[in-house]
Amino acid sequence: MKDWPLWEVFIRSQHGLAHKHVGSVHAPDAALALKNARDVYTRRNEGVSIWVVPSAAITASAPDDKAALFEPAQDKIYRHPTFFPVPEEVKHM
Amino acid sequence: MYAQMVDTGASRLRSREEMDADEQAFQARIDDGQKIEAQDWMPEGYRRTLVRQISQHAHSEIVGMLPEGNWITRAPSLKRKAILLAKVQDEAGHGLYLYSAAETLGVSREQLVDDLHTGRAKYSSIFNYPTLTWADIGAIGWLVDGAAIMNQIPLCRCSYGPYSRAMVRVCKEESFHQRQGYDLLLALCRGSEEQKAMAQDALERWWWPALMMFGPPDADSVHSAQSQAWKIKLLSNDELRQKFVDQTVPQAEYLGLRVPDADLRWNTERGHYDFGAIDWSEFHAVLKGNGPCNRERLQARREAWAEGEWVRAAALAYADKHAAAERHSQAA
């Protein structure tokens, strides 16, 4: 028999925080994926909310595109506040 | 360890000059302490070795439920039963984290399970020993999980991202396993003479198999050298074993139990315990399938898988039927 499909599991650890990827589970459908994720990834109060997403539905950037995607940001240091010196006299900004 | 004598496919460690450009870049990333992720290029040997190591580790967690499961219905109190249930459930969870990590390397769950059931894949030698008394549950938590922690803490820093993240989760939970085992033995050792004798008997049976878990000396092994270069093995088997002995002997003394080794003594010069020779013929026999429980363990796994077949099929049929009905109603 073929494997049950794979689902990626995301958990919100506390109210106010974003869901974070924690791992994956196999399940035949979304309802069972949620149940399995609950059993496998939240046995010690790890979360207040779970998302499950079919792994096949995720589009990921390719490692080979890393330079094209992310290098352009590296030389734009003026995008960070620390680029701008604040005069001593101006205390808080 | 939970993964013992993992074959890397290497016949010798190659120098940087002998590697092609991709391999050199890969090794440079590892030397630099970067994590390798599933989509990254990796040498085929690295991928295959990790599949072997992670799946062996996963199988050990799954088969490891069997010796302990033996005592769930026989735990002496509701408290101990609830603790043991939680621990065994954790082992299932650890197996699942690890199977998921192995699957990121392009191998299917079905294939992994099949490799275990046909005997192509190994699991740790330690789970082929029987749990004869309740004290064995304590000895497993204290010694077997204690030895596992020794190995798994450094693996949290291993080079493969999904494996290292799984190890972090496992280590967070493993400490409970060791402590509940020690606590169980402490209760027995503070109990009647009979209970203390039971704890002593368990230590005598589990001590040497626990030391064997780390695997034979591998300081000169080419596989070990390759795995260390790839940072999927961080310390040699003997280093880990020594750490384990140094940590565990004082704990045995506190329990008032005698470690079954006439050669065991503190070496002031080395700052470590010296200990007796290990009978590696027993280890190799167990690995070959001739331990006390090898056949029983594999048979239990195969039966559980076969008897669960209709559940897996039914759940999938149900999911398919509902997905079809939804498509139909959307079309209408």
PDB file of N, CA and C in Angstrom, chain B residues 170-237:
ATOM      1  N   VAL B 170      14.462  15.598  20.784  1.00  0.00           N
ATOM      2  CA  VAL B 170      14.605  14.333  21.520  1.00  0.00           C
ATOM      3  C   VAL B 170      15.309  14.579  22.860  1.00  0.00           C
ATOM      4  N   CYS B 171      16.384  15.347  22.827  1.00  0.00           N
ATOM      5  CA  CYS B 171      17.163  15.579  24.056  1.00  0.00           C
ATOM      6  C   CYS B 171      16.336  16.294  25.122  1.00  0.00           C
ATOM      7  N   LYS B 172      15.464  17.212  24.690  1.00  0.00           N
ATOM      8  CA  LYS B 172      14.617  17.915  25.644  1.00  0.00           C
ATOM      9  C   LYS B 172      13.758  16.926  26.421  1.00  0.00           C
ATOM     10  N   GLU B 173      13.365  15.832  25.759  1.00  0.00           N
ATOM     11  CA  GLU B 173      12.438  14.894  26.388  1.00  0.00           C
ATOM     12  C   GLU B 173      13.151  13.748  27.102  1.00  0.00           C
ATOM     13  N   GLU B 174      14.391  13.488  26.678  1.00  0.00           N
ATOM     14  CA  GLU B 174      15.091  12.289  27.139  1.00  0.00           C
ATOM     15  C   GLU B 174      15.468  12.354  28.620  1.00  0.00           C
ATOM     16  N   SER B 175      15.706  13.544  29.115  1.00  0.00           N
ATOM     17  CA  SER B 175      16.148  13.682  30.496  1.00  0.00           C
ATOM     18  C   SER B 175      15.085  13.128  31.459  1.00  0.00           C
ATOM     19  N   PHE B 176      13.830  13.347  31.126  1.00  0.00           N
ATOM     20  CA  PHE B 176      12.726  12.772  31.912  1.00  0.00           C
ATOM     21  C   PHE B 176      12.846  11.251  31.963  1.00  0.00           C
ATOM     22  N   HIS B 177      13.233  10.651  30.854  1.00  0.00           N
ATOM     23  CA  HIS B 177      13.327   9.187  30.785  1.00  0.00           C
ATOM     24  C   HIS B 177      14.373   8.659  31.755  1.00  0.00           C
ATOM     25  N   GLN B 178      15.525   9.338  31.754  1.00  0.00           N
ATOM     26  CA  GLN B 178      16.595   8.864  32.624  1.00  0.00           C
ATOM     27  C   GLN B 178      16.218   9.056  34.090  1.00  0.00           C
ATOM     28  N   ARG B 179      15.638  10.208  34.400  1.00  0.00           N
ATOM     29  CA  ARG B 179      15.322  10.488  35.803  1.00  0.00           C
ATOM     30  C   ARG B 179      14.240   9.574  36.348  1.00  0.00           C
ATOM     31  N   GLN B 180      13.225   9.272  35.515  1.00  0.00           N
ATOM     32  CA  GLN B 180      12.173   8.403  36.039  1.00  0.00           C
ATOM     33  C   GLN B 180      12.731   7.015  36.311  1.00  0.00           C
ATOM     34  N   GLY B 181      13.713   6.582  35.510  1.00  0.00           N
ATOM     35  CA  GLY B 181      14.330   5.271  35.737  1.00  0.00           C
ATOM     36  C   GLY B 181      15.113   5.252  37.031  1.00  0.00           C
ATOM     37  N   TYR B 182      15.872   6.320  37.248  1.00  0.00           N
ATOM     38  CA  TYR B 182      16.681   6.399  38.473  1.00  0.00           C
ATOM     39  C   TYR B 182      15.770   6.476  39.692  1.00  0.00           C
ATOM     40  N   ASP B 183      14.701   7.261  39.562  1.00  0.00           N
ATOM     41  CA  ASP B 183      13.740   7.417  40.652  1.00  0.00           C
ATOM     42  C   ASP B 183      13.085   6.080  41.012  1.00  0.00           C
ATOM     43  N   LEU B 184      12.793   5.308  39.982  1.00  0.00           N
ATOM     44  CA  LEU B 184      12.195   3.981  40.174  1.00  0.00           C
ATOM     45  C   LEU B 184      13.161   3.071  40.959  1.00  0.00           C
ATOM     46  N   LEU B 185      14.444   3.111  40.560  1.00  0.00           N
ATOM     47  CA  LEU B 185      15.437   2.273  41.236  1.00  0.00           C
ATOM     48  C   LEU B 185      15.700   2.764  42.662  1.00  0.00           C
ATOM     49  N   LEU B 186      15.662   4.080  42.833  1.00  0.00           N
ATOM     50  CA  LEU B 186      15.852   4.649  44.164  1.00  0.00           C
ATOM     51  C   LEU B 186      14.761   4.129  45.109  1.00  0.00           C
ATOM     52  N   ALA B 187      13.515   4.085  44.611  1.00  0.00           N
ATOM     53  CA  ALA B 187      12.407   3.583  45.424  1.00  0.00           C
ATOM     54  C   ALA B 187      12.652   2.120  45.790  1.00  0.00           C
ATOM     55  N   LEU B 188      13.130   1.333  44.819  1.00  0.00           N
ATOM     56  CA  LEU B 188      13.392  -0.092  45.107  1.00  0.00           C
ATOM     57  C   LEU B 188      14.541  -0.228  46.111  1.00  0.00           C
ATOM     58  N   CYS B 189      15.584   0.579  45.936  1.00  0.00           N
ATOM     59  CA  CYS B 189      16.759   0.453  46.802  1.00  0.00           C
ATOM     60  C   CYS B 189      16.481   0.913  48.224  1.00  0.00           C
ATOM     61  N   ARG B 190      15.450   1.755  48.391  1.00  0.00           N
ATOM     62  CA  ARG B 190      15.052   2.183  49.745  1.00  0.00           C
ATOM     63  C   ARG B 190      13.969   1.268  50.311  1.00  0.00           C
ATOM     64  N   GLY B 191      13.618   0.242  49.539  1.00  0.00           N
ATOM     65  CA  GLY B 191      12.547  -0.653  49.961  1.00  0.00           C
ATOM     66  C   GLY B 191      13.071  -1.870  50.709  1.00  0.00           C
ATOM     67  N   SER B 192      12.406  -3.000  50.528  1.00  0.00           N
ATOM     68  CA  SER B 192      12.769  -4.235  51.237  1.00  0.00           C
ATOM     69  C   SER B 192      14.055  -4.820  50.658  1.00  0.00           C
ATOM     70  N   GLU B 193      14.619  -5.780  51.365  1.00  0.00           N
ATOM     71  CA  GLU B 193      15.815  -6.480  50.891  1.00  0.00           C
ATOM     72  C   GLU B 193      15.555  -7.106  49.523  1.00  0.00           C
ATOM     73  N   GLU B 194      14.354  -7.631  49.386  1.00  0.00           N
ATOM     74  CA  GLU B 194      13.970  -8.293  48.143  1.00  0.00           C
ATOM     75  C   GLU B 194      13.943  -7.297  46.975  1.00  0.00           C
ATOM     76  N   GLN B 195      13.412  -6.117  47.260  1.00  0.00           N
ATOM     77  CA  GLN B 195      13.348  -5.086  46.208  1.00  0.00           C
ATOM     78  C   GLN B 195      14.754  -4.626  45.819  1.00  0.00           C
ATOM     79  N   LYS B 196      15.613  -4.464  46.806  1.00  0.00           N
ATOM     80  CA  LYS B 196      16.975  -4.037  46.531  1.00  0.00           C
ATOM     81  C   LYS B 196      17.722  -5.106  45.735  1.00  0.00           C
ATOM     82  N   ALA B 197      17.466  -6.345  46.063  1.00  0.00           N
ATOM     83  CA  ALA B 197      18.109  -7.442  45.328  1.00  0.00           C
ATOM     84  C   ALA B 197      17.645  -7.425  43.867  1.00  0.00           C
ATOM     85  N   MET B 198      16.393  -7.067  43.672  1.00  0.00           N
ATOM     86  CA  MET B 198      15.853  -6.980  42.310  1.00  0.00           C
ATOM     87  C   MET B 198      16.568  -5.884  41.517  1.00  0.00           C
ATOM     88  N   ALA B 199      16.822  -4.762  42.174  1.00  0.00           N
ATOM     89  CA  ALA B 199      17.539  -3.656  41.510  1.00  0.00           C
ATOM     90  C   ALA B 199      18.974  -4.084  41.190  1.00  0.00           C
ATOM     91  N   GLN B 200      19.618  -4.778  42.129  1.00  0.00           N
ATOM     92  CA  GLN B 200      20.998  -5.241  41.912  1.00  0.00           C
ATOM     93  C   GLN B 200      21.058  -6.202  40.727  1.00  0.00           C
ATOM     94  N   ASP B 201      20.087  -7.100  40.674  1.00  0.00           N
ATOM     95  CA  ASP B 201      20.029  -8.080  39.584  1.00  0.00           C
ATOM     96  C   ASP B 201      19.870  -7.368  38.229  1.00  0.00           C
ATOM     97  N   ALA B 202      19.025  -6.333  38.209  1.00  0.00           N
ATOM     98  CA  ALA B 202      18.814  -5.595  36.949  1.00  0.00           C
ATOM     99  C   ALA B 202      20.108  -4.916  36.513  1.00  0.00           C
ATOM    100  N   LEU B 203      20.816  -4.290  37.456  1.00  0.00           N
ATOM    101  CA  LEU B 203      22.075  -3.627  37.111  1.00  0.00           C
ATOM    102  C   LEU B 203      23.070  -4.641  36.551  1.00  0.00           C
ATOM    103  N   GLU B 204      23.107  -5.811  37.158  1.00  0.00           N
ATOM    104  CA  GLU B 204      24.063  -6.828  36.693  1.00  0.00           C
ATOM    105  C   GLU B 204      23.766  -7.271  35.264  1.00  0.00           C
ATOM    106  N   ARG B 205      22.497  -7.368  34.928  1.00  0.00           N
ATOM    107  CA  ARG B 205      22.160  -7.809  33.568  1.00  0.00           C
ATOM    108  C   ARG B 205      22.295  -6.699  32.528  1.00  0.00           C
ATOM    109  N   TRP B 206      22.072  -5.430  32.938  1.00  0.00           N
ATOM    110  CA  TRP B 206      22.043  -4.346  31.941  1.00  0.00           C
ATOM    111  C   TRP B 206      23.368  -3.602  31.807  1.00  0.00           C
ATOM    112  N   TRP B 207      24.268  -3.737  32.790  1.00  0.00           N
ATOM    113  CA  TRP B 207      25.491  -2.929  32.773  1.00  0.00           C
ATOM    114  C   TRP B 207      26.317  -3.139  31.499  1.00  0.00           C
ATOM    115  N   TRP B 208      26.666  -4.415  31.241  1.00  0.00           N
ATOM    116  CA  TRP B 208      27.546  -4.652  30.089  1.00  0.00           C
ATOM    117  C   TRP B 208      26.852  -4.381  28.752  1.00  0.00           C
ATOM    118  N   PRO B 209      25.603  -4.817  28.571  1.00  0.00           N
ATOM    119  CA  PRO B 209      24.917  -4.439  27.319  1.00  0.00           C
ATOM    120  C   PRO B 209      24.830  -2.919  27.131  1.00  0.00           C
ATOM    121  N   ALA B 210      24.689  -2.166  28.251  1.00  0.00           N
ATOM    122  CA  ALA B 210      24.639  -0.698  28.123  1.00  0.00           C
ATOM    123  C   ALA B 210      25.991  -0.169  27.622  1.00  0.00           C
ATOM    124  N   LEU B 211      27.096  -0.722  28.139  1.00  0.00           N
ATOM    125  CA  LEU B 211      28.418  -0.270  27.668  1.00  0.00           C
ATOM    126  C   LEU B 211      28.636  -0.634  26.196  1.00  0.00           C
ATOM    127  N   MET B 212      28.044  -1.774  25.793  1.00  0.00           N
ATOM    128  CA  MET B 212      28.185  -2.197  24.388  1.00  0.00           C
ATOM    129  C   MET B 212      27.416  -1.287  23.434  1.00  0.00           C
ATOM    130  N   MET B 213      26.402  -0.589  23.961  1.00  0.00           N
ATOM    131  CA  MET B 213      25.595   0.288  23.099  1.00  0.00           C
ATOM    132  C   MET B 213      26.458   1.264  22.302  1.00  0.00           C
ATOM    133  N   PHE B 214      27.576   1.700  22.901  1.00  0.00           N
ATOM    134  CA  PHE B 214      28.412   2.701  22.222  1.00  0.00           C
ATOM    135  C   PHE B 214      29.151   2.123  21.024  1.00  0.00           C
ATOM    136  N   GLY B 215      29.154   0.789  20.915  1.00  0.00           N
ATOM    137  CA  GLY B 215      29.824   0.148  19.780  1.00  0.00           C
ATOM    138  C   GLY B 215      31.278  -0.134  20.090  1.00  0.00           C
ATOM    139  N   PRO B 216      31.923  -0.975  19.262  1.00  0.00           N
ATOM    140  CA  PRO B 216      33.323  -1.343  19.482  1.00  0.00           C
ATOM    141  C   PRO B 216      34.242  -0.124  19.344  1.00  0.00           C
ATOM    142  N   PRO B 217      35.454  -0.209  19.901  1.00  0.00           N
ATOM    143  CA  PRO B 217      36.404   0.905  19.734  1.00  0.00           C
ATOM    144  C   PRO B 217      36.531   1.269  18.259  1.00  0.00           C
ATOM    145  N   ASP B 218      36.466   2.566  17.954  1.00  0.00           N
ATOM    146  CA  ASP B 218      36.441   2.953  16.535  1.00  0.00           C
ATOM    147  C   ASP B 218      37.428   4.072  16.235  1.00  0.00           C
ATOM    148  N   ALA B 219      38.408   4.249  17.140  1.00  0.00           N
ATOM    149  CA  ALA B 219      39.355   5.341  16.926  1.00  0.00           C
ATOM    150  C   ALA B 219      40.083   5.164  15.585  1.00  0.00           C
ATOM    151  N   ASP B 220      40.299   3.912  15.163  1.00  0.00           N
ATOM    152  CA  ASP B 220      41.031   3.667  13.914  1.00  0.00           C
ATOM    153  C   ASP B 220      40.098   3.319  12.752  1.00  0.00           C
ATOM    154  N   SER B 221      38.788   3.436  12.951  1.00  0.00           N
ATOM    155  CA  SER B 221      37.855   3.019  11.898  1.00  0.00           C
ATOM    156  C   SER B 221      37.722   4.091  10.820  1.00  0.00           C
ATOM    157  N   VAL B 222      37.770   3.660   9.568  1.00  0.00           N
ATOM    158  CA  VAL B 222      37.659   4.594   8.462  1.00  0.00           C
ATOM    159  C   VAL B 222      36.249   5.198   8.402  1.00  0.00           C
ATOM    160  N   HIS B 223      35.240   4.397   8.757  1.00  0.00           N
ATOM    161  CA  HIS B 223      33.864   4.903   8.744  1.00  0.00           C
ATOM    162  C   HIS B 223      33.692   6.002   9.793  1.00  0.00           C
ATOM    163  N   SER B 224      34.300   5.747  10.959  1.00  0.00           N
ATOM    164  CA  SER B 224      34.212   6.727  12.025  1.00  0.00           C
ATOM    165  C   SER B 224      34.916   8.025  11.614  1.00  0.00           C
ATOM    166  N   ALA B 225      36.085   7.886  10.973  1.00  0.00           N
ATOM    167  CA  ALA B 225      36.829   9.069  10.532  1.00  0.00           C
ATOM    168  C   ALA B 225      36.018   9.849   9.497  1.00  0.00           C
ATOM    169  N   GLN B 226      35.399   9.119   8.567  1.00  0.00           N
ATOM    170  CA  GLN B 226      34.585   9.774   7.541  1.00  0.00           C
ATOM    171  C   GLN B 226      33.388  10.482   8.178  1.00  0.00           C
ATOM    172  N   SER B 227      32.709   9.781   9.108  1.00  0.00           N
ATOM    173  CA  SER B 227      31.542  10.374   9.768  1.00  0.00           C
ATOM    174  C   SER B 227      31.937  11.600  10.579  1.00  0.00           C
ATOM    175  N   GLN B 228      33.135  11.545  11.185  1.00  0.00           N
ATOM    176  CA  GLN B 228      33.583  12.709  11.959  1.00  0.00           C
ATOM    177  C   GLN B 228      33.917  13.874  11.027  1.00  0.00           C
ATOM    178  N   ALA B 229      34.512  13.571   9.848  1.00  0.00           N
ATOM    179  CA  ALA B 229      34.806  14.637   8.884  1.00  0.00           C
ATOM    180  C   ALA B 229      33.510  15.297   8.413  1.00  0.00           C
ATOM    181  N   TRP B 230      32.477  14.499   8.276  1.00  0.00           N
ATOM    182  CA  TRP B 230      31.166  15.030   7.861  1.00  0.00           C
ATOM    183  C   TRP B 230      30.380  15.639   9.022  1.00  0.00           C
ATOM    184  N   LYS B 231      30.921  15.527  10.223  1.00  0.00           N
ATOM    185  CA  LYS B 231      30.249  16.006  11.448  1.00  0.00           C
ATOM    186  C   LYS B 231      28.863  15.389  11.632  1.00  0.00           C
ATOM    187  N   ILE B 232      28.777  14.095  11.370  1.00  0.00           N
ATOM    188  CA  ILE B 232      27.545  13.395  11.746  1.00  0.00           C
ATOM    189  C   ILE B 232      27.863  12.414  12.873  1.00  0.00           C
ATOM    190  N   LYS B 233      29.111  12.425  13.296  1.00  0.00           N
ATOM    191  CA  LYS B 233      29.557  11.739  14.502  1.00  0.00           C
ATOM    192  C   LYS B 233      30.557  12.684  15.131  1.00  0.00           C
ATOM    193  N   LEU B 234      30.340  13.014  16.404  1.00  0.00           N
ATOM    194  CA  LEU B 234      31.165  14.071  16.986  1.00  0.00           C
ATOM    195  C   LEU B 234      32.249  13.544  17.917  1.00  0.00           C
ATOM    196  N   LEU B 235      31.996  12.407  18.556  1.00  0.00           N
ATOM    197  CA  LEU B 235      32.960  11.848  19.501  1.00  0.00           C
ATOM    198  C   LEU B 235      33.129  10.357  19.215  1.00  0.00           C
ATOM    199  N   SER B 236      34.300   9.807  19.542  1.00  0.00           N
ATOM    200  CA  SER B 236      34.526   8.380  19.282  1.00  0.00           C
ATOM    201  C   SER B 236      33.739   7.544  20.297  1.00  0.00           C
ATOM    202  N   ASN B 237      33.514   6.276  19.941  1.00  0.00           N
ATOM    203  CA  ASN B 237      32.761   5.373  20.809  1.00  0.00           C
ATOM    204  C   ASN B 237      33.384   5.259  22.197  1.00  0.00           C
TER     205      ASN B 237
END
